[in-house]
CSV table of C-alpha atoms in Angstrom, one decimal:
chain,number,residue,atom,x,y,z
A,1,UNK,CA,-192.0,26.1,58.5
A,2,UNK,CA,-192.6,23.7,61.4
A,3,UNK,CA,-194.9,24.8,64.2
A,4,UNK,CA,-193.9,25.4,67.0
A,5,UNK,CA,-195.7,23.1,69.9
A,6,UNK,CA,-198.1,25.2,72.5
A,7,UNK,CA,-196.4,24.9,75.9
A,8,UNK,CA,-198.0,22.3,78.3
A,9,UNK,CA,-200.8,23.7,80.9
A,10,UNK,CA,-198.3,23.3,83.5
A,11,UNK,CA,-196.3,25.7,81.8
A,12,UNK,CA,-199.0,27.9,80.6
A,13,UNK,CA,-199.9,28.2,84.6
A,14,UNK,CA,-196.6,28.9,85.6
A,15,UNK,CA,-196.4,31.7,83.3
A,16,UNK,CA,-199.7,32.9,84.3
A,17,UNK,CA,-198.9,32.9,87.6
A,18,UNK,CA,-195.7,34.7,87.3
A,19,UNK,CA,-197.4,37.6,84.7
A,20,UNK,CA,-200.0,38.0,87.4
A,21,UNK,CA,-197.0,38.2,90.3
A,22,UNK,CA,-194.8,40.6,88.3
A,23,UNK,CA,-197.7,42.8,87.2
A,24,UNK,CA,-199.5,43.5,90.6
A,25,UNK,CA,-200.1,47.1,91.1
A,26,UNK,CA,-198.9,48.3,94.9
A,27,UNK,CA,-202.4,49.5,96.9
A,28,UNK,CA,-202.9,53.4,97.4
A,29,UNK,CA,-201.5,54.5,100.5
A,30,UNK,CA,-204.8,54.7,102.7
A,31,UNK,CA,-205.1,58.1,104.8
A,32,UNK,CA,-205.1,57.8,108.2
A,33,UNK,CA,-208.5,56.8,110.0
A,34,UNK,CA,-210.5,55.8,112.7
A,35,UNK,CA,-210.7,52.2,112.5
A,36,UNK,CA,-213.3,50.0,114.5
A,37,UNK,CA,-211.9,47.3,116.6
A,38,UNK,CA,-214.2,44.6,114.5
A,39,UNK,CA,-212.6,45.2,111.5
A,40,UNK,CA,-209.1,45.4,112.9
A,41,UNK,CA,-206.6,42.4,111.7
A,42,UNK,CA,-203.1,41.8,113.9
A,43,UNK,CA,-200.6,38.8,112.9
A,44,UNK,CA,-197.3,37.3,113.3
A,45,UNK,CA,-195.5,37.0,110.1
A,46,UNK,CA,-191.9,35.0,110.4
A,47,UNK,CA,-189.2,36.4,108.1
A,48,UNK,CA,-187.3,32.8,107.6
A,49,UNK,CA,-184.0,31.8,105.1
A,50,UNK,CA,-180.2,31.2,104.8
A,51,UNK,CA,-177.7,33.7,106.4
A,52,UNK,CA,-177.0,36.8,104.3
A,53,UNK,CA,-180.6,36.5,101.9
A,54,UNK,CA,-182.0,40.0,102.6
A,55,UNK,CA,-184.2,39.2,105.7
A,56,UNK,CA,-183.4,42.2,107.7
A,57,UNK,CA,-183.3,44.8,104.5
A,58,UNK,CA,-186.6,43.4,104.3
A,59,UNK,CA,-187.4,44.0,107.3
A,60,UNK,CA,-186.5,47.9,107.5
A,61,UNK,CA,-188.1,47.9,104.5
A,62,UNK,CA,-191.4,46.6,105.9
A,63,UNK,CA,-191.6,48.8,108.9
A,64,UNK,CA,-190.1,51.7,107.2
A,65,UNK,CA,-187.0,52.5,109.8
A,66,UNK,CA,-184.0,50.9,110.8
A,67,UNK,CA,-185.2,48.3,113.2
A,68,UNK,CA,-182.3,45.3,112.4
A,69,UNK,CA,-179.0,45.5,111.3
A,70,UNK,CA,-177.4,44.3,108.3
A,71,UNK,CA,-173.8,43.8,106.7
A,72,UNK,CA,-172.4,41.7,104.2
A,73,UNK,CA,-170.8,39.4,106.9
A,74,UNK,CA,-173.3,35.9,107.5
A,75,UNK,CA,-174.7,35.5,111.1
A,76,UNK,CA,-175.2,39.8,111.5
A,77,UNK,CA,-178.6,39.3,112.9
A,78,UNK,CA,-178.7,37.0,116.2
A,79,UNK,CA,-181.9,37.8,117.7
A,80,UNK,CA,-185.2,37.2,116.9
A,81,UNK,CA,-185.9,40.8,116.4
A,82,UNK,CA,-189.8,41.9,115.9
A,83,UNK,CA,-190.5,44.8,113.5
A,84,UNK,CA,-194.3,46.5,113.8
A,85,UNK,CA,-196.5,48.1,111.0
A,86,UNK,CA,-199.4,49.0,111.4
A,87,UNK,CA,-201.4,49.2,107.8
A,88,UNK,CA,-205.1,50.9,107.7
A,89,UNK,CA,-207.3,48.4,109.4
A,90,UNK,CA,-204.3,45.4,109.8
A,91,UNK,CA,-201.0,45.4,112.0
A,92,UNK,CA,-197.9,42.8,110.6
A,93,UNK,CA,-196.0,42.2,113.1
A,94,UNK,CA,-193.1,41.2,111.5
A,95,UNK,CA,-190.2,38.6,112.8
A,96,UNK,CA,-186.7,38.9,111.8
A,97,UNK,CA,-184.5,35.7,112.5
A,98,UNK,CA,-181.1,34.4,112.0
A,99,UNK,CA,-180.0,32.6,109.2
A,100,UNK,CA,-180.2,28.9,110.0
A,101,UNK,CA,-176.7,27.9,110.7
A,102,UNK,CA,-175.4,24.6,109.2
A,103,UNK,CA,-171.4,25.1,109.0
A,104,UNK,CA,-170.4,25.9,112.8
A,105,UNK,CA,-171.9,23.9,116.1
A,106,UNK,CA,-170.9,25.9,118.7
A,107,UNK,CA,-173.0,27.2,121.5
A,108,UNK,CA,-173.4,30.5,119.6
A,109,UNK,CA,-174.8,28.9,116.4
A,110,UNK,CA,-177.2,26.6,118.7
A,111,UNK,CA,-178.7,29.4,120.5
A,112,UNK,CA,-179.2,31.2,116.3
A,113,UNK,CA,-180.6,28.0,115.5
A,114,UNK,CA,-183.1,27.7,118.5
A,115,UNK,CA,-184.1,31.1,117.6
A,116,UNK,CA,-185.2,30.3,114.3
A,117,UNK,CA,-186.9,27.5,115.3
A,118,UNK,CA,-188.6,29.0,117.8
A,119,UNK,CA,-189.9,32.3,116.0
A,120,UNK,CA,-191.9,30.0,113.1
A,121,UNK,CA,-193.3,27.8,115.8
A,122,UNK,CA,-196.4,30.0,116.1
A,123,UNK,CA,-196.8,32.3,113.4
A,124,UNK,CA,-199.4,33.4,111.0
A,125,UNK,CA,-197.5,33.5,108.1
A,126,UNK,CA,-193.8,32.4,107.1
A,127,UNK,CA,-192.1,34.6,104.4
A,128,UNK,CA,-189.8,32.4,103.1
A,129,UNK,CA,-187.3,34.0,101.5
A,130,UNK,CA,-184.5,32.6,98.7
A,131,UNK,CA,-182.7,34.6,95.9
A,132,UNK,CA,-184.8,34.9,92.5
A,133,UNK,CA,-183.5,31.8,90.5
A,134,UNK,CA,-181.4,30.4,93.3
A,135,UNK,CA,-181.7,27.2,95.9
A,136,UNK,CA,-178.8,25.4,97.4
A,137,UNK,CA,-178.4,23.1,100.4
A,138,UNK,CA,-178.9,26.0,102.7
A,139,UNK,CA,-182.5,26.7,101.6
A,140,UNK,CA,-183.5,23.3,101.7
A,141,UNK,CA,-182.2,23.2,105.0
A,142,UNK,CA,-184.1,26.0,106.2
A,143,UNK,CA,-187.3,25.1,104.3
A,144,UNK,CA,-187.1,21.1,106.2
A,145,UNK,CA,-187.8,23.1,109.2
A,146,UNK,CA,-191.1,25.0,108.2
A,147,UNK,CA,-194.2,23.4,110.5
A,148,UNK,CA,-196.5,22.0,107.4
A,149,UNK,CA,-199.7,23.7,109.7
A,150,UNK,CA,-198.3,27.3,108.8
A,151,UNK,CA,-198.8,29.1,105.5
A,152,UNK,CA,-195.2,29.8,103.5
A,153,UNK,CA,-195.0,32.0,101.1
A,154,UNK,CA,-192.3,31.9,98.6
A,155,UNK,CA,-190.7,35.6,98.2
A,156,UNK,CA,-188.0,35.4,95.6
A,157,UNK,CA,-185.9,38.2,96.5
A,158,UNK,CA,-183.5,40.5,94.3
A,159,UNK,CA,-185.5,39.8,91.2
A,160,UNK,CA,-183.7,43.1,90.3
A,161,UNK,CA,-180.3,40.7,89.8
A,162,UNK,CA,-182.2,38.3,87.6
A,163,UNK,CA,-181.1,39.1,84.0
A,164,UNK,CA,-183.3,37.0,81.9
A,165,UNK,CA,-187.1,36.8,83.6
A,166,UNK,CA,-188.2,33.9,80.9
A,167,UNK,CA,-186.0,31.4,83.6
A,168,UNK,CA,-188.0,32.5,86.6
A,169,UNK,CA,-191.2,30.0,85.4
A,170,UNK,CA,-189.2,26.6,85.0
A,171,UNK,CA,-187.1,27.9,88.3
A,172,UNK,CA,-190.3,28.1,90.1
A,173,UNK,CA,-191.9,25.1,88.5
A,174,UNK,CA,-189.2,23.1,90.4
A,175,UNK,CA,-189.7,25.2,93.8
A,176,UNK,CA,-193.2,24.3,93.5
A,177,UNK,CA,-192.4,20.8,93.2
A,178,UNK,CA,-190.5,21.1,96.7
A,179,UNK,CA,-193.2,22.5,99.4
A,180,UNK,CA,-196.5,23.6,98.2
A,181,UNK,CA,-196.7,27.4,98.4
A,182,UNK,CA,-199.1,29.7,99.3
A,183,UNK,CA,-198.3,32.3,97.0
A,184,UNK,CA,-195.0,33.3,95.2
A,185,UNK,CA,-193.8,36.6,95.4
A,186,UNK,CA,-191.1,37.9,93.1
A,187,UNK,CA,-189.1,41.3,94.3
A,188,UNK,CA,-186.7,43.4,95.5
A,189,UNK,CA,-186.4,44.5,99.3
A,190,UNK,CA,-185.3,47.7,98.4
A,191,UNK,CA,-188.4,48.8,95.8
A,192,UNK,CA,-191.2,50.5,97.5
A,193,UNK,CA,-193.8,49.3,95.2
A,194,UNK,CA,-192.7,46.0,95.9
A,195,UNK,CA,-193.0,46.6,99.6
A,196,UNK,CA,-196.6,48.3,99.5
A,197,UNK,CA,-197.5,44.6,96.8
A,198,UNK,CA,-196.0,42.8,99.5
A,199,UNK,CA,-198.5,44.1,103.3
A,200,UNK,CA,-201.4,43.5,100.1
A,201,UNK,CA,-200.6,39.7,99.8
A,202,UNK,CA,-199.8,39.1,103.7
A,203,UNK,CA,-203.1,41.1,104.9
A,204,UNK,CA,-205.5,38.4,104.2
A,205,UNK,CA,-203.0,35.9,106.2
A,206,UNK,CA,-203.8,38.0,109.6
A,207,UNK,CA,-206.1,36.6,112.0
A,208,UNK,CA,-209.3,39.1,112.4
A,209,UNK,CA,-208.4,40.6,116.2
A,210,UNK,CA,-207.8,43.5,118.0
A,211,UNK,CA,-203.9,45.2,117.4
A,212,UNK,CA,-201.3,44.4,119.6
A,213,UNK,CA,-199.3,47.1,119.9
A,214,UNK,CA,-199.9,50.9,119.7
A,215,UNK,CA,-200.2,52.1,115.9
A,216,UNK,CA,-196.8,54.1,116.3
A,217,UNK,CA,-194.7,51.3,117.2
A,218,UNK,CA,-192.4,50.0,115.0
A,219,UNK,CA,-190.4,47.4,117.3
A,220,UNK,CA,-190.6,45.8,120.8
A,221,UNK,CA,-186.9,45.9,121.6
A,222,UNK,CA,-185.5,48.4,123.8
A,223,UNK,CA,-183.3,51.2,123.1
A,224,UNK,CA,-180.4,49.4,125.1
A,225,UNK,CA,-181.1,46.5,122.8
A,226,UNK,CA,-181.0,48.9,119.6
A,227,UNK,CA,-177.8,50.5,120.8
A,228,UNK,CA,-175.9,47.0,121.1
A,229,UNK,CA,-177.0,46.3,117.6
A,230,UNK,CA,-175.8,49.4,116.5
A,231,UNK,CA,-172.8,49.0,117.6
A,232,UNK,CA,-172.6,45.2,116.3
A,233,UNK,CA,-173.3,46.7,112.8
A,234,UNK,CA,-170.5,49.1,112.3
A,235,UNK,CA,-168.0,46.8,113.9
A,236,UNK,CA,-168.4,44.5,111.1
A,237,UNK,CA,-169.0,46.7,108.8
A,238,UNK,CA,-165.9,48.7,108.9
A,239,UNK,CA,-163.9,45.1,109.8
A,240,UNK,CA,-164.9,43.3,107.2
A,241,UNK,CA,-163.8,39.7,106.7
A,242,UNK,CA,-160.8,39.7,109.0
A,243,UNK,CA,-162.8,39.9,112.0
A,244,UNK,CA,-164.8,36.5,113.0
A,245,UNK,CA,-168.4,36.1,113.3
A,246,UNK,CA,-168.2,35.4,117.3
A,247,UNK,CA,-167.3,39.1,118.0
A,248,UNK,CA,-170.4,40.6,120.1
A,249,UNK,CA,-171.2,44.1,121.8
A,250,UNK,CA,-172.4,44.0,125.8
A,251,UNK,CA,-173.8,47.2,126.8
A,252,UNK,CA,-172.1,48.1,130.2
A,253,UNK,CA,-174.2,50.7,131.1
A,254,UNK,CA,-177.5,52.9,129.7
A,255,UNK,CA,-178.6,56.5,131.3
A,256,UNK,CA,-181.2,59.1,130.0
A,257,UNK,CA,-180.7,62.6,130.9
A,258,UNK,CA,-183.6,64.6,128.9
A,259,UNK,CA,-183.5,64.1,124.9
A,260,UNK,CA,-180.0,63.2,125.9
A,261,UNK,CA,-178.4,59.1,126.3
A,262,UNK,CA,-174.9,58.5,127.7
A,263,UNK,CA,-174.4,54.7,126.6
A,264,UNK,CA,-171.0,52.6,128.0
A,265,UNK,CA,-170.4,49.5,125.8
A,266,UNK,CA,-168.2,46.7,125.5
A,267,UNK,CA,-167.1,45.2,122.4
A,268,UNK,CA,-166.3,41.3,123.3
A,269,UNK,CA,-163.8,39.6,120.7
A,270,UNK,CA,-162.0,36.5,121.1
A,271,UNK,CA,-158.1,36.7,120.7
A,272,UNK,CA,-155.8,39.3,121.5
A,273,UNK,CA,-155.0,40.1,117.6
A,274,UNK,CA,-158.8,40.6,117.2
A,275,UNK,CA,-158.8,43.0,119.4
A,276,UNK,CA,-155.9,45.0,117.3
A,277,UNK,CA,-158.0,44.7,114.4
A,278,UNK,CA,-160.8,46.5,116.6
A,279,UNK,CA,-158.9,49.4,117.7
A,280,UNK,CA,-156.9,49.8,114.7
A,281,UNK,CA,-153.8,52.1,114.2
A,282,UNK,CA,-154.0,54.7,116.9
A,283,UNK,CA,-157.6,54.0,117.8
A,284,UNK,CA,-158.9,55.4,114.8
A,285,UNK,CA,-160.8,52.1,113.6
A,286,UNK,CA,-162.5,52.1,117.0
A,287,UNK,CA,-163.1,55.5,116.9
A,288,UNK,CA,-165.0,55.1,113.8
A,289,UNK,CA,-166.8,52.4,114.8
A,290,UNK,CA,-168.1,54.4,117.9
A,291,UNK,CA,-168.8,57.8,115.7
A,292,UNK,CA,-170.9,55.8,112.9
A,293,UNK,CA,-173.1,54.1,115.5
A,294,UNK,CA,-173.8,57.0,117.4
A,295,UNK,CA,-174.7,59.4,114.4
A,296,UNK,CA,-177.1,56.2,113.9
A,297,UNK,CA,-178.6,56.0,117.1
A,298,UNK,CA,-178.9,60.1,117.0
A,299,UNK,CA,-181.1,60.0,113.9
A,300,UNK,CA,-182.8,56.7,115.1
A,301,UNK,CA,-184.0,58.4,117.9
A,302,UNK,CA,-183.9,62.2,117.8
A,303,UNK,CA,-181.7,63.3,120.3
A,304,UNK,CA,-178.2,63.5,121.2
A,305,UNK,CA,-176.0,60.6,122.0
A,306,UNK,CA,-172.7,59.9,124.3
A,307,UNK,CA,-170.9,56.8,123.0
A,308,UNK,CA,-168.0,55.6,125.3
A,309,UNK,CA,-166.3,51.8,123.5
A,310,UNK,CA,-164.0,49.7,125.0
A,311,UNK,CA,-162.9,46.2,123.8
A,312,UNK,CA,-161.8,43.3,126.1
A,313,UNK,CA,-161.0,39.5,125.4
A,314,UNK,CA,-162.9,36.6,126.4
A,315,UNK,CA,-161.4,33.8,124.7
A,316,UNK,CA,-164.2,30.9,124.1
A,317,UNK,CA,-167.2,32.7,124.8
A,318,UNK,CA,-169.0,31.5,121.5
A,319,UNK,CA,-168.7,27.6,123.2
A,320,UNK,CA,-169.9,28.5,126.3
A,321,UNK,CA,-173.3,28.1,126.7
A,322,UNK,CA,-173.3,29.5,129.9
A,323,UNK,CA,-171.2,32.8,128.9
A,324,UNK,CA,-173.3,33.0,125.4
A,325,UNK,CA,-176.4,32.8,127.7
A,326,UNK,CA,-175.1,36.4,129.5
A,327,UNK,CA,-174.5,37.8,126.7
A,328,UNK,CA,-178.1,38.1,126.1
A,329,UNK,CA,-178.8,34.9,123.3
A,330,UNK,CA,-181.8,33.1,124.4
């Protein structure tokens, strides 16, 4: 019986490596404490990768709420959008951006782009993240753009897809070859223990500094901002494919009366048939739209919400710099 040859060090580290990475107990939750300023940490970690990768279910995830919308339809998230958690003695503050866009260069996409760009310009920390097993022209893309002075780390995300774990090791053994890692992080957004592994790994990243923000935050955007996004969400959701990607939600006007918020907004599509799609037969596909965001924003908030949606035409907006700049892209 021939033997069969032991696997090269390389290997034998790789596998290591990835033992140590899938076997990684989650932390105890800590109870809350008083913590002393000098002990406190407080960093900027950059959620980075291709459109439609599982940045802003990551995201939630991390911060524990709803803070960035998601859909199955690319370009859903168009703002840098900051998520905060605050962890015993350390507070991630965590940055949601827009896939990098390589297909489309219209005003729209080069306002996403400059987004990106500028979100992992001065960071602590870049999450890079990539599906478990999977790199394309996309993520290479992306990964060209990471500063080499900033720490990546590779988070191979929906591991829980990957059928057969043994190809994870050679998989990696070529990303490794590519940028040189940090750490490597194999897991699903949507497993808690996973999560909890995950503020364990980035905690020794964070600068040693006073917090930020208050302990209860959990983003810096305003509600007016969340309520656009809301909006955005359900529109594609519940059009699908046969809407474009340009479509966008202006919010018209904002009032607080007590726990309750009257909220005017405009959805802004490009051609007159889009618009039909919108509203669909008898309203009702707007009306859904508007009841599914505001039952969102009622439990995002506590309180009671009046939703009023209109839809109007602006053919061109998305290569117009000007008109994409007053529609609130940076």
């Amino acid at each position: 019986m021939a033997n069969t040859p032991a696997p090269a060090p390389a290997d034998t580290d790789l596998e290591a490596m990835l033992a140590r990475a899938l076997g990684k107990a989650a932390p105890e939750a800590a109870a809350p404490v008083e913590v002393d300023p000098a002990t406190q940490r407080c960093g900027y970690v950059a959620i980075v990768g291709k459109p439609n990768v599982g940045k802003s279910t990551l995201l939630n995830a991390l911060v524990g709420q709803k803070v960035s919308i998601t859909s199955r339809k690319a370009q859903t998230t168009r703002h840098r959008i900051t998520g905060i958690r605050t962890v015993a003695a350390s507070q991630f503050i965590f940055v949601d951006t827009p896939g990098f866009q390589t297909r489309h260069g219209n005003a729209l996409n080069r306002s996403l782009n400059k987004t990106v760009l500028g979100a992992v310009a001065d960071v602590d920390l870049i999450l890079f993240v990539v599906e478990a097993g999977h790199f394309n022209l996309a993520d290479a893309k992306v990964l060209s753009l990471l500063p080499p002075n900033v720490p990546v780390v590779l988070l191979a995300n929906k591991l829980d897809q990957v059928h057969r774990r043994g190809e994870l090791a050679p998989w990696l053994r070529s990303m490794q070859e590519r940028h040189p890692f940090a750490e490597f992080v194999p897991m699903s957004a949507k497993a808690p223990k996973d999560i909890e592994r995950l503020f364990g790994i980035c905690e020794k990243y964070l600068p040693q500094q006073p917090w930020i923000h208050d302990p209860e935050d959990l983003t810096d955007r305003s509600e007016r901002f969340m309520a656009a996004e809301m909006v955005r969400e359900k529109l594609f959701r519940l059009t699908g494919d046969e809407l474009p990607y340009t479509s966008t939600v202006v919010i018209d006007r904002f009032e607080e009366e007590g726990q309750l918020r009257r909220i005017a907004a405009t959805i802004v599509v490009e051609r007159e048939g889009h618009k039909g799609m919108v509203i669909g037969d008898k309203g009702e596909k707007l009306k859904r739209i508007g009841t599914e965001a505001r039952v969102e924003l009622e439990k995002l908030w506590g309180g009671k919400v009046f939703l009023e949606l209109w839809v109007k035409v602006r053919s061109g907006w998305a290569d117009d710099d000007a008109r994409v700049r007053s529609f609130g892209y940076e």
